[in-house]
Short mmCIF file of C-alpha atoms in Angstrom, two decimals:
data_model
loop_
_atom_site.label_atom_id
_atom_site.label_comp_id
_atom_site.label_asym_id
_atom_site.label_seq_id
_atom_site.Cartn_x
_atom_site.Cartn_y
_atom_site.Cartn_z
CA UNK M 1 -5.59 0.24 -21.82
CA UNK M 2 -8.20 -1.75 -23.82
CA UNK M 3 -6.35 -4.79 -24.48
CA UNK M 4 -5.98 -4.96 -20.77
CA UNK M 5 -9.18 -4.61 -19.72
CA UNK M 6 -10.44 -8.33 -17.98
CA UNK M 7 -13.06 -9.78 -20.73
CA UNK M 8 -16.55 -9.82 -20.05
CA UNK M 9 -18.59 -12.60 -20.29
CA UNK M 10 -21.88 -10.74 -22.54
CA UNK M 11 -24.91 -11.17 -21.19
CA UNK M 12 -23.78 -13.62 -18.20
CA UNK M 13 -24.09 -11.97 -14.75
CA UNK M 14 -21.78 -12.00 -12.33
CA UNK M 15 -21.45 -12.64 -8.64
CA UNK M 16 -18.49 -11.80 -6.25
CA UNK M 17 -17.62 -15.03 -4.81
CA UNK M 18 -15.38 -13.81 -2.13
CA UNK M 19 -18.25 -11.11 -1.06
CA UNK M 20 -18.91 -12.44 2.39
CA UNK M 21 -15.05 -13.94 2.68
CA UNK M 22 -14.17 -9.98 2.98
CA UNK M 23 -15.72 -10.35 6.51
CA UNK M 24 -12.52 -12.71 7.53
CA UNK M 25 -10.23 -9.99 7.84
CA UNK M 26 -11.83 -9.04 10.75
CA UNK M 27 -9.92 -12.39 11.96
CA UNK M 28 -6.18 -9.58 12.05
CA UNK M 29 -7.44 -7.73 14.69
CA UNK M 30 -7.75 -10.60 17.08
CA UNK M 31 -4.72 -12.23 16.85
CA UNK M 32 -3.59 -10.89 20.04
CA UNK M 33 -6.63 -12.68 21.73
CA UNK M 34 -6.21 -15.88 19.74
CA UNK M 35 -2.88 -16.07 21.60
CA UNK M 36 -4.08 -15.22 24.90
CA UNK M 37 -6.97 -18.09 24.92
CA UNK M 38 -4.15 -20.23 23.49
CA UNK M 39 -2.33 -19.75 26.18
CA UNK M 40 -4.98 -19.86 28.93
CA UNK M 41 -6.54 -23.62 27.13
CA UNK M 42 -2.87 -25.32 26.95
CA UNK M 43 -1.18 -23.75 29.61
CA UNK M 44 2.08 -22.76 27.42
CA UNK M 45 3.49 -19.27 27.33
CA UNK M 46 4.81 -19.75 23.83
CA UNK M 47 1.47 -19.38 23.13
CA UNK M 48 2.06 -15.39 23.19
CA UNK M 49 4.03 -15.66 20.18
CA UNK M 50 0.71 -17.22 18.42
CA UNK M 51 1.03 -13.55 16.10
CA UNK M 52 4.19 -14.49 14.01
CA UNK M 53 3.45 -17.99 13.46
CA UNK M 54 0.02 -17.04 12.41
CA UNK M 55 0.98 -14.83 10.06
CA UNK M 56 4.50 -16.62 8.50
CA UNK M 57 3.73 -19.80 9.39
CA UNK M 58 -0.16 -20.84 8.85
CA UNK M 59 -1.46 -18.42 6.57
CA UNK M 60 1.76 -19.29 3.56
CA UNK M 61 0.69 -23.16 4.43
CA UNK M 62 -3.60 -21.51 4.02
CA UNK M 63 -2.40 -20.17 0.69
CA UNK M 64 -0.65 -23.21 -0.75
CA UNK M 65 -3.74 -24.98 0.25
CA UNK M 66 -6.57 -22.75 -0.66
CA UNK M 67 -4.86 -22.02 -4.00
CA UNK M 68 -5.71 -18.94 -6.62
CA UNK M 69 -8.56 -16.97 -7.39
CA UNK M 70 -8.05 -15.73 -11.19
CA UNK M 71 -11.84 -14.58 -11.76
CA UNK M 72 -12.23 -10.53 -12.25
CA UNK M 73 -15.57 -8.86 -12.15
CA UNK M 74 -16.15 -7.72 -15.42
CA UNK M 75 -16.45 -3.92 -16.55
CA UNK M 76 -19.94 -3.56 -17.06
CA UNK M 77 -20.39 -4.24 -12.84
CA UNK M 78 -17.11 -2.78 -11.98
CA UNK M 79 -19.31 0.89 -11.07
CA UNK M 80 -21.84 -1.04 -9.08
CA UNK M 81 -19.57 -3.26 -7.61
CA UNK M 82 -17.85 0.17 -6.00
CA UNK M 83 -20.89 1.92 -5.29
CA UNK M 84 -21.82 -1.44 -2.91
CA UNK M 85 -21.31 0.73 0.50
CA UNK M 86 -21.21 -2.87 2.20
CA UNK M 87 -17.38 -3.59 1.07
CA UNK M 88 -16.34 -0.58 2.52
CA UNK M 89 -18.44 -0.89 6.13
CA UNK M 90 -15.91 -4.42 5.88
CA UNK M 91 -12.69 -2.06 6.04
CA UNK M 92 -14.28 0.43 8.39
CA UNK M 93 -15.36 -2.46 10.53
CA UNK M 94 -11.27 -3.20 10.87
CA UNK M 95 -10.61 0.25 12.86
CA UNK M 96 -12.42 -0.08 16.19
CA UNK M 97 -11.53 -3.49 16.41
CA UNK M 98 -7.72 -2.68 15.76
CA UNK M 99 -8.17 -0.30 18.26
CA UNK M 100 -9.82 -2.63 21.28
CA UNK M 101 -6.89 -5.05 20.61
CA UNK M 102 -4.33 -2.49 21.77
CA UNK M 103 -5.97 -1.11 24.54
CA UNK M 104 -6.39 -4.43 25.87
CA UNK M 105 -2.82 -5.30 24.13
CA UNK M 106 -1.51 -2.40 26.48
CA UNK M 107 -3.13 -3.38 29.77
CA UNK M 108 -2.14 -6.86 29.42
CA UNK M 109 1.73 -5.77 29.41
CA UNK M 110 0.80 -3.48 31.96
CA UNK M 111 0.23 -6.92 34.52
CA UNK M 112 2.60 -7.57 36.80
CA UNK M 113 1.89 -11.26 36.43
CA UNK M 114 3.88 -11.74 33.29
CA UNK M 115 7.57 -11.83 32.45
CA UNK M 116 9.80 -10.07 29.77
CA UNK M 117 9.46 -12.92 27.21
CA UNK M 118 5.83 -13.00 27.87
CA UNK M 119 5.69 -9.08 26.84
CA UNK M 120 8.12 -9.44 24.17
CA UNK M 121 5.32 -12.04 22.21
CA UNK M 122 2.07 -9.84 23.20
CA UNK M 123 4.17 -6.82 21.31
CA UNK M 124 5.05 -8.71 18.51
CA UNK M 125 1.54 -10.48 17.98
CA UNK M 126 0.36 -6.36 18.22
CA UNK M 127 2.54 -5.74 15.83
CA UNK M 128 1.03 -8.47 13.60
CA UNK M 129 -1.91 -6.35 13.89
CA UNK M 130 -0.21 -2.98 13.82
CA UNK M 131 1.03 -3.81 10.32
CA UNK M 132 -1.82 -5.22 8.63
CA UNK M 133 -3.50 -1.74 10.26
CA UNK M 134 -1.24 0.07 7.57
CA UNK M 135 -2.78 -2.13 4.53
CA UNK M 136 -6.26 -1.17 6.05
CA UNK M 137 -5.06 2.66 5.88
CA UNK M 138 -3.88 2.45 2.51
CA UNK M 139 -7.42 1.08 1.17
CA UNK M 140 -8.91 3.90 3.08
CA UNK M 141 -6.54 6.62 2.31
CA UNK M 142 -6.07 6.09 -1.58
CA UNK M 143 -9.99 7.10 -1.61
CA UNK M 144 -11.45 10.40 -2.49
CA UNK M 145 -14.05 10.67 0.67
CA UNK M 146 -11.98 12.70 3.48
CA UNK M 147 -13.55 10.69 6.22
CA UNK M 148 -12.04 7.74 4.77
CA UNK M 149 -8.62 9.72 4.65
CA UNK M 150 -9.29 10.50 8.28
CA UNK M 151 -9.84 6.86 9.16
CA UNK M 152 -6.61 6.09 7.22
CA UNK M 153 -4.74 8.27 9.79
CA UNK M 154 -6.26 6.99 12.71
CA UNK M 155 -5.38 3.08 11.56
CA UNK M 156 -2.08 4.24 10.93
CA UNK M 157 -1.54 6.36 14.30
CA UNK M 158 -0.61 2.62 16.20
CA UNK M 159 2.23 2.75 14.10
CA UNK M 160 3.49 6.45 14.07
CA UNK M 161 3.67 5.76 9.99
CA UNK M 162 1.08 8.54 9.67
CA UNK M 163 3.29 10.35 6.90
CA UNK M 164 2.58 7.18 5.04
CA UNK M 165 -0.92 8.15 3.73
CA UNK M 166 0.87 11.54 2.11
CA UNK M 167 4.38 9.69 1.26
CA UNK M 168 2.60 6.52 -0.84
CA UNK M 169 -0.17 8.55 -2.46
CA UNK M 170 1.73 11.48 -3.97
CA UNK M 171 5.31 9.62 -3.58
CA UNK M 172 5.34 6.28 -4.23
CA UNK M 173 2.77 6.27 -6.98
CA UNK M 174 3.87 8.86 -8.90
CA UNK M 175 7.48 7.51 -8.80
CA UNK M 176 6.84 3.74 -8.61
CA UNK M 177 8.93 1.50 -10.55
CA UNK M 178 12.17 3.85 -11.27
CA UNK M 179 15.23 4.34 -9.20
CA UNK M 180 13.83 7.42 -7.91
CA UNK M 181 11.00 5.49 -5.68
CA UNK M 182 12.19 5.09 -2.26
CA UNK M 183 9.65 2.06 -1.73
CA UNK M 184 10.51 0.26 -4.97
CA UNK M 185 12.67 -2.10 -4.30
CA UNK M 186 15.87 -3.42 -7.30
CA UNK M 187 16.69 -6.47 -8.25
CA UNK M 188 19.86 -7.83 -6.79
CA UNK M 189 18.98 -5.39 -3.30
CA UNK M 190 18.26 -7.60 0.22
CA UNK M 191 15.18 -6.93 2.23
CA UNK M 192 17.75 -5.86 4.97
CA UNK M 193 19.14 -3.08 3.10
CA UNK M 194 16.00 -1.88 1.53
CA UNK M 195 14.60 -1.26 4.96
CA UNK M 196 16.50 2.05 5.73
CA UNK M 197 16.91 3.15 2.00
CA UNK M 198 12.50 2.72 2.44
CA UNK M 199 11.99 3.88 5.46
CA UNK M 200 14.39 7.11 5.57
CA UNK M 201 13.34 7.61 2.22
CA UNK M 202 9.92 7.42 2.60
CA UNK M 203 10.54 10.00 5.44
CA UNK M 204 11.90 12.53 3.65
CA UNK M 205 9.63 12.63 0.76
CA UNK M 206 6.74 12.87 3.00
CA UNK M 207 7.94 15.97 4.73
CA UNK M 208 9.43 17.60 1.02
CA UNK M 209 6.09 16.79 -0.47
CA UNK M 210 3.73 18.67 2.66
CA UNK M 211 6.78 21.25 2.78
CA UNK M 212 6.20 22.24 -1.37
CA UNK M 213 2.28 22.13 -1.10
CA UNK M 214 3.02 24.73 1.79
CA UNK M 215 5.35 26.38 0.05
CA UNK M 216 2.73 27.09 -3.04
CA UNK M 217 0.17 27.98 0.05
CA UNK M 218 2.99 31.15 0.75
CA UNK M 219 3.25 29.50 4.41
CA UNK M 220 5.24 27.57 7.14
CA UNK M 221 4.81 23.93 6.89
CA UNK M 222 5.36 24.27 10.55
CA UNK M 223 1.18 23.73 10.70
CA UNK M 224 -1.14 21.75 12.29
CA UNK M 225 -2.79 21.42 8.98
CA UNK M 226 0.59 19.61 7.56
CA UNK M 227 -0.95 16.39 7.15
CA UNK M 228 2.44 14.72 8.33
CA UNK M 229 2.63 16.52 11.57
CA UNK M 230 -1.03 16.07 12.12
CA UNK M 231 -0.71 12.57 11.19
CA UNK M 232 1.88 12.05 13.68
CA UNK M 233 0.24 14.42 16.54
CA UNK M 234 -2.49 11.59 16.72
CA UNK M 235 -0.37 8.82 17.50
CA UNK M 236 1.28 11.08 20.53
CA UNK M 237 -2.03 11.43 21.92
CA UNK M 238 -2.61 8.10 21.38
CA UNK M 239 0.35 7.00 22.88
CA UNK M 240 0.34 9.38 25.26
CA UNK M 241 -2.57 8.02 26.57
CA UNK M 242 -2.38 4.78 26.86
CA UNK M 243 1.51 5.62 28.73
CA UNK M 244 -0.69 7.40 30.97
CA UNK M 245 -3.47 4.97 31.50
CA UNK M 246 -1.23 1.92 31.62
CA UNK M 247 2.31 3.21 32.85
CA UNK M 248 5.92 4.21 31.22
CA UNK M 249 6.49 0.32 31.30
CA UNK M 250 4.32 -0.48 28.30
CA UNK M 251 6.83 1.98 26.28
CA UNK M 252 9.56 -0.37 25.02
CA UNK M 253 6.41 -2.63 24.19
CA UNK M 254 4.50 -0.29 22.37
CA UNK M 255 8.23 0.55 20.70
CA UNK M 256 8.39 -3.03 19.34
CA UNK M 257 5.07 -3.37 17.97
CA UNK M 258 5.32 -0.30 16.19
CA UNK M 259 8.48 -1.56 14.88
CA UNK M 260 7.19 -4.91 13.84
CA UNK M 261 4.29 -3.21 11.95
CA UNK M 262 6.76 -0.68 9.95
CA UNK M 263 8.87 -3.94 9.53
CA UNK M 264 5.65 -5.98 7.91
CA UNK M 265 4.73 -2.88 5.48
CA UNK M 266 7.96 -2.71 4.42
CA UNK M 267 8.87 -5.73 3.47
CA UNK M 268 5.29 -6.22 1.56
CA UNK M 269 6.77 -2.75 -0.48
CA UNK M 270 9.77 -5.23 -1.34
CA UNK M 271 8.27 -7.22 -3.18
CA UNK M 272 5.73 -5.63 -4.80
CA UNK M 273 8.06 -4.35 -7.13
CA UNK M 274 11.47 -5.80 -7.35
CA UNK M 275 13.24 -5.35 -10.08
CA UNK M 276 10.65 -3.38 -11.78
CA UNK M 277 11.23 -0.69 -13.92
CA UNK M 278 9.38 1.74 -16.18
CA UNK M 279 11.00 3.02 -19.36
CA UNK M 280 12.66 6.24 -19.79
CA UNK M 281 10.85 8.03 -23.37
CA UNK M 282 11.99 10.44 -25.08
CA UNK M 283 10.73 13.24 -23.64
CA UNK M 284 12.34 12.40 -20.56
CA UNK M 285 9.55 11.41 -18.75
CA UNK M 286 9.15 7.59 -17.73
CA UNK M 287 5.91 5.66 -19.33
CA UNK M 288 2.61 5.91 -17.74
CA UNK M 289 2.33 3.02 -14.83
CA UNK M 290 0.67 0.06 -16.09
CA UNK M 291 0.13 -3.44 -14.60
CA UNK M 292 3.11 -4.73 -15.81
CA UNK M 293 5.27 -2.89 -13.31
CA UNK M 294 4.01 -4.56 -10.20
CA UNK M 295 4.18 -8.03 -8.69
CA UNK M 296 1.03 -9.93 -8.74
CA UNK M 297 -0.64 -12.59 -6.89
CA UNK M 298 -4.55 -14.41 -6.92
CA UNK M 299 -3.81 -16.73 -3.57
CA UNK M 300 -6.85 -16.45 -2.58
CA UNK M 301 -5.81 -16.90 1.37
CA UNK M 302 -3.97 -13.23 1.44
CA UNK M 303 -5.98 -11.43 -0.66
CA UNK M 304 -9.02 -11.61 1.30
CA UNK M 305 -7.11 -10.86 4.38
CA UNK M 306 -5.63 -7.97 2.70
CA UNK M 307 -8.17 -6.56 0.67
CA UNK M 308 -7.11 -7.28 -2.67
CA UNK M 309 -3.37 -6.00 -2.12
CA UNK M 310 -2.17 -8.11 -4.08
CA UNK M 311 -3.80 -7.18 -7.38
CA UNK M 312 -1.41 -4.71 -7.29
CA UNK M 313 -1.28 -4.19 -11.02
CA UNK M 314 -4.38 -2.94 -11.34
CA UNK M 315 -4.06 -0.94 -8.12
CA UNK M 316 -1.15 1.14 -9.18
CA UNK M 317 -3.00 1.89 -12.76
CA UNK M 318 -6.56 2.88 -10.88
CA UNK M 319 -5.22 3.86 -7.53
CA UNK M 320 -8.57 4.73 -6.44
CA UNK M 321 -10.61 2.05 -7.55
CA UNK M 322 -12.48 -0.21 -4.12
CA UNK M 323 -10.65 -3.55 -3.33
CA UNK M 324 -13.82 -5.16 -4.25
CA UNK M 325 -13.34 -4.13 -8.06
CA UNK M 326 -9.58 -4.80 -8.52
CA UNK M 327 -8.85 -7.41 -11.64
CA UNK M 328 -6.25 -9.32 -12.66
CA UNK M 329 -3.93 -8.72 -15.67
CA UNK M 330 -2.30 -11.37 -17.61
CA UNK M 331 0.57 -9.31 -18.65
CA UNK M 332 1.61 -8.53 -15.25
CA UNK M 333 4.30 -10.88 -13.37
CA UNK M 334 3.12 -13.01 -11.17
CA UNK M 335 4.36 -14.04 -7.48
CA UNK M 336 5.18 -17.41 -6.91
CA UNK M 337 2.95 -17.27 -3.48
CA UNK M 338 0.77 -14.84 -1.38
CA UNK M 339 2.57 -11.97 0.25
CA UNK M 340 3.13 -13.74 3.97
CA UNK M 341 4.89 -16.72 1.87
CA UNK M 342 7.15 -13.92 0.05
CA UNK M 343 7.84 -12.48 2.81
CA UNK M 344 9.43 -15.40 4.41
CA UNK M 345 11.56 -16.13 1.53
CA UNK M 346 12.45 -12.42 1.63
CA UNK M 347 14.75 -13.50 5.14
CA UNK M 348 16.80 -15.75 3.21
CA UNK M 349 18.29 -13.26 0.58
CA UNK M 350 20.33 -15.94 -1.64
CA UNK M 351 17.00 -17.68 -1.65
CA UNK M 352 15.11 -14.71 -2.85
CA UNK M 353 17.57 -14.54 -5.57
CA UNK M 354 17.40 -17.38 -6.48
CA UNK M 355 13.12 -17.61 -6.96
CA UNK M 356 12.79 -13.51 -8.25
CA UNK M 357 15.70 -13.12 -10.01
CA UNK M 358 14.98 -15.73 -13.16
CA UNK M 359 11.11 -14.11 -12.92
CA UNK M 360 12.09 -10.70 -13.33
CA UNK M 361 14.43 -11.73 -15.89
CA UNK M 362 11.55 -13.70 -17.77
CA UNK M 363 9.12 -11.19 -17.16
CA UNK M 364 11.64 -8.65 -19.31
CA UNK M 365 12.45 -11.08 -22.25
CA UNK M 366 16.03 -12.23 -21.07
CA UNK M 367 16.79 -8.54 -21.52
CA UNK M 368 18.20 -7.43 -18.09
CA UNK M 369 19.07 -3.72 -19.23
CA UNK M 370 15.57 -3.37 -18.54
CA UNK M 371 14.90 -4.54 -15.08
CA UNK M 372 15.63 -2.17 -12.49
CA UNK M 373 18.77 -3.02 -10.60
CA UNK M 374 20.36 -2.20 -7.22
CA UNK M 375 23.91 -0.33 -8.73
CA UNK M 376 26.05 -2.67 -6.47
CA UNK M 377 24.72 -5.40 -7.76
CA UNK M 378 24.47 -4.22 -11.75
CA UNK M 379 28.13 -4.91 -12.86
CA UNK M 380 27.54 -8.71 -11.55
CA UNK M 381 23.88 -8.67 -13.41
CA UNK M 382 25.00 -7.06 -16.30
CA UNK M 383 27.95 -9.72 -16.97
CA UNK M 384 25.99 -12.98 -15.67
CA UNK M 385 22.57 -12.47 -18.33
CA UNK M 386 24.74 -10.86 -20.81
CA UNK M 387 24.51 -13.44 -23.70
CA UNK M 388 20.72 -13.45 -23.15
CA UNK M 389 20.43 -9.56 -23.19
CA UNK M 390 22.97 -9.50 -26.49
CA UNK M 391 20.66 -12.37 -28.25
CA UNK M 392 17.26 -10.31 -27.97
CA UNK M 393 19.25 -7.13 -29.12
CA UNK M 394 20.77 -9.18 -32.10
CA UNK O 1 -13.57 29.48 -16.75
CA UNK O 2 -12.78 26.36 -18.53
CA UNK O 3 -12.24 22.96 -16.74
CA UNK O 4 -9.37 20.16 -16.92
CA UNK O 5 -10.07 16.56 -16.33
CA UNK O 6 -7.09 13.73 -14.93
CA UNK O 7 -7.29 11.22 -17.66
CA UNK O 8 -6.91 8.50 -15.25
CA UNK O 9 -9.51 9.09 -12.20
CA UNK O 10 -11.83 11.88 -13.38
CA UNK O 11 -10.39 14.17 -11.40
CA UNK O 12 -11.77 17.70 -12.88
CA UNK O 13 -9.70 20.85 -11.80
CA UNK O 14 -12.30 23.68 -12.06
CA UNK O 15 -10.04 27.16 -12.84
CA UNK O 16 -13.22 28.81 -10.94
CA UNK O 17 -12.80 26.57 -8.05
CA UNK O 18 -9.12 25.93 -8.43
CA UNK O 19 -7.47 23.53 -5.64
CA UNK O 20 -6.95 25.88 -2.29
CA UNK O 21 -6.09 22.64 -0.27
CA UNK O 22 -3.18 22.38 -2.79
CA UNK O 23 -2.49 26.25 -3.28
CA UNK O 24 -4.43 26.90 -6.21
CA UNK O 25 -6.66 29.49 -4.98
CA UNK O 26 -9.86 29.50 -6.79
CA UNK O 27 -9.27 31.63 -10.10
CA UNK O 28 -6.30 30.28 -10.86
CA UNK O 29 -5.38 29.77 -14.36
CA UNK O 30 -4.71 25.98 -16.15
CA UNK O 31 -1.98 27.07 -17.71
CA UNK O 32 -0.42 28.64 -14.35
CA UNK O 33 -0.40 25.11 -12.55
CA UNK O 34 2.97 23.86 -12.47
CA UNK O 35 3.14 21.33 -14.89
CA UNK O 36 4.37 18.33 -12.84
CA UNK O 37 1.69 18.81 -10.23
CA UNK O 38 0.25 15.25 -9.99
CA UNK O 39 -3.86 14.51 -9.83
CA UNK O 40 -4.57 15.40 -6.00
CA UNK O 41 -6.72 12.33 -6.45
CA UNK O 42 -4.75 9.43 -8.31
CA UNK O 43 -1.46 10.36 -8.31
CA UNK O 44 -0.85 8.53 -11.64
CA UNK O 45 -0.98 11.80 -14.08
CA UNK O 46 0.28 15.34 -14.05
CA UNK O 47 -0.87 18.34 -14.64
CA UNK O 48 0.44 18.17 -18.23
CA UNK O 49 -1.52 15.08 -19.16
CA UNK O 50 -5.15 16.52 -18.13
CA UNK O 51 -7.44 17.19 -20.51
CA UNK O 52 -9.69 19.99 -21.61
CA UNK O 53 -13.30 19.22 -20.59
CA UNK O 54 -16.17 20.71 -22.36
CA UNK O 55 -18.38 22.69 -20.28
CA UNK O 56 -21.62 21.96 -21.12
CA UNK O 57 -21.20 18.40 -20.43
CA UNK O 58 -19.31 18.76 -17.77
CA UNK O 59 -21.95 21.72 -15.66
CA UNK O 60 -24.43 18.74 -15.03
CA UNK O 61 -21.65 16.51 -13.79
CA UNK O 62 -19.90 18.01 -11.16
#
């Protein structure tokens, strides 16, 4: 752990240059309106579909642009840094204002006034939102403070992904990085075909996870106090109410934004750890998580919009540090862009390949026994890199 | 009643206290944890990686 720890600069102080940046993820939440006055100022109804090219198009372009961010706040501030109760009224901040865009997201496609296509771009610019919510809930609900935990829920109940909060926490961290981990994605696997391994998965493991804590308790996970059916009990009512407020037709609406934001999470749990895999030792037991076994990424861009996500290395070895306090590691790997970019490039499978494969494959010394690899695909892998596996073993 | 700490977060599980959220009801042994319980607050370690904490230090603490 020590020879990973960021260097601090001895007697120089520090000062978090992205402190009042933090503020622009507020920016998420009103997508939905950006596209609206879009479409009032020039008139144009593609206008609705503002969301997606917001997110795929202009922030990838923001990131090439604005560039990285490499500077880590050093240990000795790392405590004070958390205890600053102004980052987290940032990602508090994010919830009412999530939830103002989809009330007024839901009586929009209530209107008579506007046609199918129309509809179909209002869901999936809410769904822009919807999924960025679910990086919002995962700050909040990897913290120890149970109102924070509660606020995770509620961020996630847009969604219905409120089994997320118990599936990532106790799931995918514990397993992240093996063949085990639902959400971990292996090399040589498509972002098409990780989707329902992830999301079934994820599903599952959720419900076996509340269904053994119940189990110790001596009773039926059948409970409101199962924190998946709870979790999900809040988005009926949510949804239930705005059905009720704004009619049955907003339902295939709300269905596709929902979608859209389980779509965006997903995909951003590709490619944090393709290919990644954790050793097996002796004892049976795979190594302790450390940053090497997660994707990285400084763009500067992203990770103010999503709260340091992307220094995911040091996430998944202090899962409950603040955003604010997250540092980068040189020996983790290292995304060639910001997560929206990835993403993109995560449509194009043969493309992915063709950028991830030769990094995961560097990142593991030419040695591809080591990289963890979708069994379809491992024959092919195994045969293609095996002179450079056979020359580090030599 | 001696008390364990996760390595990772700081995490203390208190044998007095135990972890009734997680069915541990308060009184119940270390040793009779199952072993591959994970931190209820990290996730990274198990029950078999925490360590003993002394209890004089540890009284003003938590």
């Amino acid at each position: 752990m020590s020879s990973a720890e960021a260097a601090a600069p001895i007697g120089v102080e520090w000062r978090d240059t992205k402190r009042y940046a933090w503020l622009l993820g507020t920016i998420i939440p009103a997508i939905p309106f950006l596209a609206w006055g879009l479409v009032e100022w020039t008139g144009s109804d593609l206008f609705w579909y503002f969301g997606p090219v917001f997110v795929f198009g202009l922030i990838p372009l923001i990131d090439l642009v604005v560039g990285r961010d490499p500077n880590s706040p050093p240990d000795e501030v790392i405590d004070s840094l958390e205890n600053d109760r102004y980052y987290r009224w940032v990602t508090y901040a994010f919830i009412p204002l999530q939830y103002v865009t989809l009330i007024w997201t839901a009586w929009m496609l209530s209107q008579p006034q506007y046609g199918v296509a129309d509809k179909i771009g209002m869901a999936l610019s809410a769904g822009m939102v919807a999924g960025i919510a679910i990086n919002t809930a995962h700050e909040l609900g990897h913290k120890k403070e149970s109102h924070e935990r509660w606020l995770a829920k509620i961020a996630l109940a847009q969604t219905f992904y409120g089994h997320f909060y118990i599936e990532h926490n106790r799931g995918h961290h514990v397993r992240v990085s093996t063949p085990e981990d639902p959400a971990s994605a292996r090399m040589g696997e498509n972002v098409w075909s990780f989707m329902p391994r992830t999301v079934s998965g994820s599903l599952r493991s959720a419900w076996e996870l509340e269904k053994k804590r119940f189990g110790r308790l001596g009773t039926s996970h059948w409970n409101i106090k199962n924190d998946v059916l709870n979790a999900w009990l809040m988005s009926v009512v949510l949804w239930g109410g705005l059905l009720a407020a704004f009619g049955l037709g907003i339902l295939p609406y709300l269905v596709i934004q929902a979608v859209v934001g389980i779509w965006l999470l997903e995909s951003v749990n590709f490619l944090e750890h393709y290919g990644m895999k954790r050793q097996k030792l002796e004892s049976g037991r795979y190594e302790r998580v450390n940053p090497s076994h997660s994707w990285n990424s400084n763009n500067i861009g992203t990770n103010v919009l999503l709260y340091h996500l992307q220094r995911h290395s040091d996430h998944h070895a202090n899962p409950t540090r603040r955003y604010q306090a997250l540092r980068d590691f040189p020996e983790a790997p290292v995304l060639p862009t910001g997560y929206a970019g990835m993403i993109v490039l995560s449509w194009l499978p043969p493309v992915w390949r063709k950028v991830m494969d030769k990094r995961v494959l560097a990142h593991y010394d030419g040695d591809i026994t080591r990289a963890n690899l979708h069994p379809a695909k491992e024959e092919h892998y195994l045969r293609t890199y095996a002179t450079a596996s056979e020359r580090v073993a030599a | 009643m001696a008390k364990f700490v996760c390595p990772s977060c700081d995490y203390v599980y208190d044998e007095a206290k135990g972890e009734p959220r997680e069915g541990w009801p308060p009184g119940t042994p270390f040793a009779e944890l199952d072993p591959e319980w994970c931190c209820p607050d990290c996730g990274v370690r198990e029950q078999q990686d925490f360590e003993p904490l002394d209890d004089r230090a540890s009284s003003t603490n938590r």
